[in-house]
Each structure stands twice: as structure tokens, then as C-alpha cells.
Short mmCIF file of C-alpha atoms and ligand atoms in Angstrom, two decimals:
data_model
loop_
_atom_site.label_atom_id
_atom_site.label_comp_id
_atom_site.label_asym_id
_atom_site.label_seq_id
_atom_site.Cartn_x
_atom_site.Cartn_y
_atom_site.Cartn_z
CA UNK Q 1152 13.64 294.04 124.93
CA UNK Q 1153 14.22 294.39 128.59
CA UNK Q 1154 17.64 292.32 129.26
CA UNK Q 1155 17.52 290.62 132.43
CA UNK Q 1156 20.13 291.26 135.16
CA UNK Q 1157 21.88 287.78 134.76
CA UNK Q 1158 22.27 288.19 131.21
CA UNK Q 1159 24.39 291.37 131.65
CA UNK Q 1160 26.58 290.24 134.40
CA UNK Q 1161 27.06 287.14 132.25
CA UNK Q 1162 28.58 289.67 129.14
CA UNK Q 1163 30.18 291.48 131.61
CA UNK Q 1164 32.28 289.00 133.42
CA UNK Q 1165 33.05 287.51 129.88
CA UNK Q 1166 34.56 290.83 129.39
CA UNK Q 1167 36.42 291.35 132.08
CA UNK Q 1168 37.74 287.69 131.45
CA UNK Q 1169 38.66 287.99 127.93
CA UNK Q 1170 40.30 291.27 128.65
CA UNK Q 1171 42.36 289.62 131.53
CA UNK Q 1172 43.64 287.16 129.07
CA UNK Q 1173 44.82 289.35 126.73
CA UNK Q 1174 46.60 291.88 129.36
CA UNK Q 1175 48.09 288.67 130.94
CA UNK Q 1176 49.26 287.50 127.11
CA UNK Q 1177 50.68 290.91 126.14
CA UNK Q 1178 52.93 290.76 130.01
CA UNK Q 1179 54.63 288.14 128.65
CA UNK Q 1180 54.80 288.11 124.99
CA UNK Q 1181 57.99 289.21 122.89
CA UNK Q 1182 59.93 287.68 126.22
CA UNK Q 1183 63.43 287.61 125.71
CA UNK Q 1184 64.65 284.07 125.93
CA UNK Q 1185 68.67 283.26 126.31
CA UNK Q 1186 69.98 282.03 123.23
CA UNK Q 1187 70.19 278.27 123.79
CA UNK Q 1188 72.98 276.05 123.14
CA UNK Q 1189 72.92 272.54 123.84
CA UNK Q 1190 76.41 270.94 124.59
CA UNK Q 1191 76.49 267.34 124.10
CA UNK Q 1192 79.51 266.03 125.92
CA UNK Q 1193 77.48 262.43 126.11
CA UNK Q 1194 76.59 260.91 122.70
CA UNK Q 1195 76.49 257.12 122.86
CA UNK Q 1196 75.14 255.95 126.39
CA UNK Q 1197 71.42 254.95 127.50
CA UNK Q 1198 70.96 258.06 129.03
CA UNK Q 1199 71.24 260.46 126.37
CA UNK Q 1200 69.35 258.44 123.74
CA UNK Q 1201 66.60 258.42 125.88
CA UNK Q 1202 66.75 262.09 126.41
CA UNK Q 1203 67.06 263.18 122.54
CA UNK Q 1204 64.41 261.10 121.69
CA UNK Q 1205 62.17 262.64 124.47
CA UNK Q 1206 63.12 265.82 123.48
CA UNK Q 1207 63.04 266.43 119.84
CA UNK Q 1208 63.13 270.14 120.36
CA UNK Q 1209 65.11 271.12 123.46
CA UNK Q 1210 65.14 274.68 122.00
CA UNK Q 1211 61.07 274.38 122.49
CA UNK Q 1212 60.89 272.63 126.37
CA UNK Q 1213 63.50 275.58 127.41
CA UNK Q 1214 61.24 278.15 126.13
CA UNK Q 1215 58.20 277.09 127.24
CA UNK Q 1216 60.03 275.68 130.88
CA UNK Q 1217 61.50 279.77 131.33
CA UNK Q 1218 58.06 280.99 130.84
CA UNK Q 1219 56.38 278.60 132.98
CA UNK Q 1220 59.38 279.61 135.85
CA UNK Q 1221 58.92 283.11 135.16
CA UNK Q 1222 55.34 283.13 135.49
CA UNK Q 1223 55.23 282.21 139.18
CA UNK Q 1224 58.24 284.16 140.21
CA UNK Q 1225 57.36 287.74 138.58
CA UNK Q 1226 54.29 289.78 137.63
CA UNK Q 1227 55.58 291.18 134.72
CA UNK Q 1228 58.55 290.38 132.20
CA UNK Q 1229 60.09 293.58 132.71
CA UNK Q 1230 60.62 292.34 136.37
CA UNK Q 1231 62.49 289.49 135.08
CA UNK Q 1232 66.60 289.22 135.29
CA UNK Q 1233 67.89 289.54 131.65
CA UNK Q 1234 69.43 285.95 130.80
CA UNK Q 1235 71.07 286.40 127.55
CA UNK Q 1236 73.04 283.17 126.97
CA UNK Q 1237 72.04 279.37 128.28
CA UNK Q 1238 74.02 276.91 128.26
CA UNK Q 1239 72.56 272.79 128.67
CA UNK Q 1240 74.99 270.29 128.96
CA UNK Q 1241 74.32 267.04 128.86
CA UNK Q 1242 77.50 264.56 130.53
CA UNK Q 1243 77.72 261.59 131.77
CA UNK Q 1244 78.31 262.23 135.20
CA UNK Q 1245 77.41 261.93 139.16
CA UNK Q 1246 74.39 263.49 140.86
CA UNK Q 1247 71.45 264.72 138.58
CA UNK Q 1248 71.69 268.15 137.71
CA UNK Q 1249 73.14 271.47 138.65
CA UNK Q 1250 73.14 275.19 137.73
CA UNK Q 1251 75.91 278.04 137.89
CA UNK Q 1252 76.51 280.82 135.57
CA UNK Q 1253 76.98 284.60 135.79
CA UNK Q 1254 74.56 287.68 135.98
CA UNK Q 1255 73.47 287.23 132.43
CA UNK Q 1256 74.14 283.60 131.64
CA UNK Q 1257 72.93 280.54 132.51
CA UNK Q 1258 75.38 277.29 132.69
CA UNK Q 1259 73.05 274.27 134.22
CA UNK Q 1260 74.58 270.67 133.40
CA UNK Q 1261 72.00 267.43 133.60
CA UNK Q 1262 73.42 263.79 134.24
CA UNK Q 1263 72.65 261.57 131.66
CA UNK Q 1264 73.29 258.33 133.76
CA UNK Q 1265 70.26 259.40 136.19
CA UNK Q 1266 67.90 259.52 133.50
CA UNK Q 1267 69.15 256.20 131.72
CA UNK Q 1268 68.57 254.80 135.99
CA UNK Q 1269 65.01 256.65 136.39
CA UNK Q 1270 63.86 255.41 133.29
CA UNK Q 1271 64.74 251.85 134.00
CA UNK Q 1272 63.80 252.24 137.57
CA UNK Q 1273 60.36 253.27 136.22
CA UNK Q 1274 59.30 250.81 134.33
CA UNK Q 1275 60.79 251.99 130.93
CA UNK Q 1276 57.82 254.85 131.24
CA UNK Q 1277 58.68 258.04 128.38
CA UNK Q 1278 55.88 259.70 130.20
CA UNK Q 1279 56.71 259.56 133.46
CA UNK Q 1280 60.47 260.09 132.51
CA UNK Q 1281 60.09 263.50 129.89
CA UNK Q 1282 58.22 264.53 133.18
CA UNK Q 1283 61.40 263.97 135.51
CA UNK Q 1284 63.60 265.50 133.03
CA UNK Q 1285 61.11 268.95 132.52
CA UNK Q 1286 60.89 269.22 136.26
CA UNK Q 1287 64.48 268.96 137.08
CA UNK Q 1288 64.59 271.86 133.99
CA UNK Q 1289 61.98 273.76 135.95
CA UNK Q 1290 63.55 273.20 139.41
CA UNK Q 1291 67.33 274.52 137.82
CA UNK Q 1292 65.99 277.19 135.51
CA UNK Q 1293 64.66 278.93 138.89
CA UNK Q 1294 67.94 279.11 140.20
CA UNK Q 1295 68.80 280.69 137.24
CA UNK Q 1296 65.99 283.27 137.14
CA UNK Q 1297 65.27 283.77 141.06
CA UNK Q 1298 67.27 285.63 143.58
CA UNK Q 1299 69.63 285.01 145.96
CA UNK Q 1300 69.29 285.76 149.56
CA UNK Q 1301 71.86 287.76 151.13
CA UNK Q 1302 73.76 288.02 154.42
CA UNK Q 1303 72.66 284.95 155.52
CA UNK Q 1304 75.69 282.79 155.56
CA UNK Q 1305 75.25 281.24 151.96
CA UNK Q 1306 74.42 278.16 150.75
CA UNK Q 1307 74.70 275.06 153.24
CA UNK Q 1308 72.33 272.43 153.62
CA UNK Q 1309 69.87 273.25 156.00
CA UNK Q 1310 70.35 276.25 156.34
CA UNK Q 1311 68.21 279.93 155.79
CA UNK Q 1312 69.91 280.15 152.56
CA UNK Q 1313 69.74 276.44 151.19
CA UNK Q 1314 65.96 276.45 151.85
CA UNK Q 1315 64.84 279.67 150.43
CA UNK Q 1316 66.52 278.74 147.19
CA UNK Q 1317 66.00 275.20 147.08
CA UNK Q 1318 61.96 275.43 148.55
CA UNK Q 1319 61.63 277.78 146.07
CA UNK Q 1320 63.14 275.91 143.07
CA UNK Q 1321 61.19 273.06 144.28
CA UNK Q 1322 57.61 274.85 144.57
CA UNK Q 1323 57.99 276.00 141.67
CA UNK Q 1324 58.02 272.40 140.45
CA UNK Q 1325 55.21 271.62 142.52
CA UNK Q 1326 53.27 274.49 140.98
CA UNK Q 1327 53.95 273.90 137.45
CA UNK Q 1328 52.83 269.64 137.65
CA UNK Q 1329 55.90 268.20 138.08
CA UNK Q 1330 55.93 266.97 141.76
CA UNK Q 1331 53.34 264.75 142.55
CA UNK Q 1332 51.39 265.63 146.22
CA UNK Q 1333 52.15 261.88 147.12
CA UNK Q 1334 55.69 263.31 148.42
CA UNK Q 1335 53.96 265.63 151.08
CA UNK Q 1336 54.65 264.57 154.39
CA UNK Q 1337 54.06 265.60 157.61
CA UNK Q 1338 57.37 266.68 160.13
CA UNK Q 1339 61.01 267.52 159.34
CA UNK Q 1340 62.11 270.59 159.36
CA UNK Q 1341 61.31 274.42 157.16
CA UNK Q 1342 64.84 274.04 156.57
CA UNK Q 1343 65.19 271.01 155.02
CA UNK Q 1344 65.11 272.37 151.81
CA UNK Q 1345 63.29 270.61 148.54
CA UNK Q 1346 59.98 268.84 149.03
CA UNK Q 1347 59.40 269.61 152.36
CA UNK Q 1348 60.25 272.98 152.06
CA UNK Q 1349 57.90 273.34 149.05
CA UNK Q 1350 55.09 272.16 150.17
CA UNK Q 1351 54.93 273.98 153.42
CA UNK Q 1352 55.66 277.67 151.04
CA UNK Q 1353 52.54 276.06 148.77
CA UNK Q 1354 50.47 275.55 151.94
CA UNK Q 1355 51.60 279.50 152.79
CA UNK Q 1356 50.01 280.43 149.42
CA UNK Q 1357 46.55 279.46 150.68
CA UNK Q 1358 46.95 282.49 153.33
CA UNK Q 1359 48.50 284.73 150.41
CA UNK Q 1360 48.20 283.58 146.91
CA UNK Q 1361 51.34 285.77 146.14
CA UNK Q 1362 53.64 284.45 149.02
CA UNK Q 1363 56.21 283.00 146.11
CA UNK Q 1364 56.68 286.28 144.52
CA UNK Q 1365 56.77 288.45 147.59
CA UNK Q 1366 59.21 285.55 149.29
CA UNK Q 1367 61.55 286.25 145.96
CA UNK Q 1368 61.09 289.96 146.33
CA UNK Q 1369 61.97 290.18 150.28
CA UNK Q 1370 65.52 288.77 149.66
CA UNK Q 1371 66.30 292.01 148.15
CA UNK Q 1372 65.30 294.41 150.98
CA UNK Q 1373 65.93 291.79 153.76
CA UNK Q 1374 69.37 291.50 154.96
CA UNK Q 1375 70.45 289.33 156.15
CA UNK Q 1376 67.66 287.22 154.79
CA UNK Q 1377 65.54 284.68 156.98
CA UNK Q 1378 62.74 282.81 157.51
CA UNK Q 1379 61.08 284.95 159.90
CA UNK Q 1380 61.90 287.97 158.89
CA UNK Q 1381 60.21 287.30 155.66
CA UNK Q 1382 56.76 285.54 157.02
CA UNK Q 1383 56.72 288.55 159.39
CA UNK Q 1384 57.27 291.06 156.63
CA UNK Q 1385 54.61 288.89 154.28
CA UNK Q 1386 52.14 287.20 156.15
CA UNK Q 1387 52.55 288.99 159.37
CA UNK Q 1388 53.50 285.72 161.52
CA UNK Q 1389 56.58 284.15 162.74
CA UNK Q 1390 57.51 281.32 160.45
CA UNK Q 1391 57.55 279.79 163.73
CA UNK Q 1392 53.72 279.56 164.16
CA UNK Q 1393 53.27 279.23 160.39
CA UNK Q 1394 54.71 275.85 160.73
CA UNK Q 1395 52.95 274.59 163.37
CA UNK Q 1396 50.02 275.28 162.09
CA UNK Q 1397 50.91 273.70 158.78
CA UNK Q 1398 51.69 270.12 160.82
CA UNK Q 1399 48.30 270.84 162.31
CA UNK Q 1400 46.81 270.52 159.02
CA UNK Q 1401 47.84 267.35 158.59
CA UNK Q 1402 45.94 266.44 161.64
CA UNK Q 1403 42.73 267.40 160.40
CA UNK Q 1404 43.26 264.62 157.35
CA UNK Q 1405 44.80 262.24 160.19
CA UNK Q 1406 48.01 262.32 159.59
CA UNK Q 1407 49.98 262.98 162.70
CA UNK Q 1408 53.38 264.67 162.51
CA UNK Q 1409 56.06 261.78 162.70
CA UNK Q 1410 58.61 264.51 163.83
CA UNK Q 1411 58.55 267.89 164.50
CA UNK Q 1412 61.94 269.77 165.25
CA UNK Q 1413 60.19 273.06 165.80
CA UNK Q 1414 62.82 275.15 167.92
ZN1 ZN G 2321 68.33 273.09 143.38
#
């Protein structure tokens, strides 16, 4: 029997799909995850309760949160740092969370009173708060896992530095589910750092689906490290004009820029 055309490019792009899956599943399997170690300096107040019985498993969120993180950052997990020791610790403390650590280990801390406050602040919601908590994991395990730009002046708020690390954390969030798009806004500033940041680097990956890995990969051979030196390098356009043409897509759903500090 004669097979018809559509038939065989039907078995053929099953082919090429299923064999995409399993190259894709053999980049990242036999990763090597950080041996995890939760330290719980917080054992009695709201906040902590709520966590532990949110997370059951905190071994199993890390794991799948590090993948997830290392998935949009690298091709490959031979490209990724080696992180051979993680350490959570849960306090009862200021702010919400924070990471430090050295080359091959990973020290992040996570405020237990914020979480007891979002939870009440939203309604008592376990869904909407295990979200909060695994995107603030996201957000800090990609400071753990990306790169740091260098010759720039370091980390200050607002500055080259501060928003290349914390756009990039915060994309990644976006990326993964765990920012909502009801946060984009039009105006501020690609410095700003966090949600405005991210979702003008998203809107970038609609000219170059890659733009978060090759944004990663250009603080390595760009020093000192900024903005425009990297669009230019990547996209071939000052960040400059990628901006404004990111407000002016917000035009086209009429939204008009509130502010625009373009310099
Ligand atoms: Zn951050």
C-alpha cells in the first residue's frame, strides 16, 4: 500500500519528537544535586509550621527547584557550576530571604515571619503560599547557580550589576510559573532590578528565545559587564532602543508608559 505523504511526515515528526525528549532527558539526568541540609533555627512560630507542613519533603522541592533553575540558565549539565553542599535555613528574622555561600556551596536563609504574614495576608491560601515560598527558592537558587557580572562596580541597587542578577533571578521566576503577568507594568527603569527588570529580559526572549542563557554567558567575556554591551553583543541593539520599544508594546494593548526614565 502506497502511504500517503501526510502519513509519513506524521511518523516522522513523532520521531524527531520522541528523540528530542529523550536527548533533552539524558542532558540532565544523573545531575549532581548539593547535598541538602535543612537548618531549623525557628521551631515553634506561625511561620515555620506553615512551611513544614507545605513542604513535607524539602529535600524533593530543592531538587526539582535546581533543575527547573538550571534548565533556563544552561544547555547542558556539564555547563552547570558544581554546587556540592546547600545549606536552607529557616530563622525567624527581617526581610524574606537571602543567598551567600562560596564557589561550591550554597548558604540561602528564608524568613519565617514573612511567610506566617503572606499567608495571613492571603487569605490563609496553602496554594497560593507553597507558590510564594517555591518562587522565592527559584529566585535565590539562581543566585546560587548563575554568574556574576564583573567590573561593573558590584552590587548596588540600581545599578548594571543589581539588575543583571536580580532581572535574572526574577525571570527566572517568571519563566518557571511563579510570578504572575498581573505585576507587568509599563515605565521605570531596566535598572530597577526584579519585576521590571524581568519582564522586559522575557519580552527580549521573543526577539531571541535564548537571550537568558546568552545574557548569563556574556558576563564572562564582558568586562566590565553592562547593559549595552550585552544587547549589542546578543541582539545586536542598544539596550537603549530595546527598551523603548518594549514601552511601545504596551501601547499597542493601551497601556501608556506612566514613566519612562530612558537616558
Ligand atoms: Zn535576589
Amino acid at each position: 500500500m502506497k502511504k500517503s505523504p501526510i502519513i509519513i511526515v506524521i511518523v516522522l515528526l513523532t520521531s524527531i519528537a520522541v528523540h528530542s525528549n529523550s536527548t533533552n532527558t539524558e542532558k540532565w539526568s544523573d545531575f549532581a544535586f548539593p547535598a541538602i541540609d535543612v537548618v531549623d533555627k525557628d521551631k515553634v512560630s506561625e511561620g515555620v509550621l506553615i512551611f513544614h507542613r507545605l513542604v513535607p519533603n524539602p529535600d524533593s522541592l530543592f531538587r526539582s527547584c535546581i533543575i527547573e533553575v538550571c534548565k533556563v540558565l544552561y544547555k547542558d549539565k556539564a555547563e552547570v557550576p558544581v554546587k556540592t553542599a546547600f545549606k536552607f535555613n529557616l530563622r525567624n528574622s527581617q526581610g524574606v530571604a537571602a543567598t551567600g555561600g562560596n564557589l561550591t556551596g550554597i548558604d540561602m536563609f528564608m524568613n519565617t515571619n514573612y511567610i506566617a504574614d503572606f499567608y495571613n495576608r492571603h487569605n490563609k491560601s496553602d496554594e497560593e503560599t507553597l507558590s510564594e515560598i517555591t518562587g522565592i527558592i527559584i529566585h535565590e537558587l539562581t543566585h546560587a547557580y548563575q554568574y556574576s557580572p564583573k567590573g561593573d562596580g558590584g552590587y548596588v541597587n540600581n545599578s548594571e550589576h543589581f539588575s543583571c542578577i536580580e532581572g535574572i533571578a526574577d525571570v527566572i521566576r517568571l519563566k518557571t510559573g511563579y510570578v504572575s503577568s498581573e505585576f507587568k507594568r509599563p515605565g521605570g527603569h531596566w535598572n530597577d532590578g526584579y519585576k521590571v527588570t524581568a519582564f522586559f529580559i522575557d519580552w527580549i526572549t521573543s526577539l531571541d528565545e535564548d537571550f537568558i542563557y546568552k545574557m548569563n554567558q556574556s558576563t564572562l567575556t564582558i568586562t566590565p559587564w553592562t547593559w549595552d554591551k550585552a544587547t549589542n553583543h546578543i541582539i545586536g541593539q542598544s539596550v537603549k532602543e530595546l527598551w523603548i520599544a518594549y514601552q511601545k508594546s504596551f501601547d499597542t494593548k493601551n497601556e501608556k508608559p506612566v514613566v519612562c526614565l530612558v537616558n
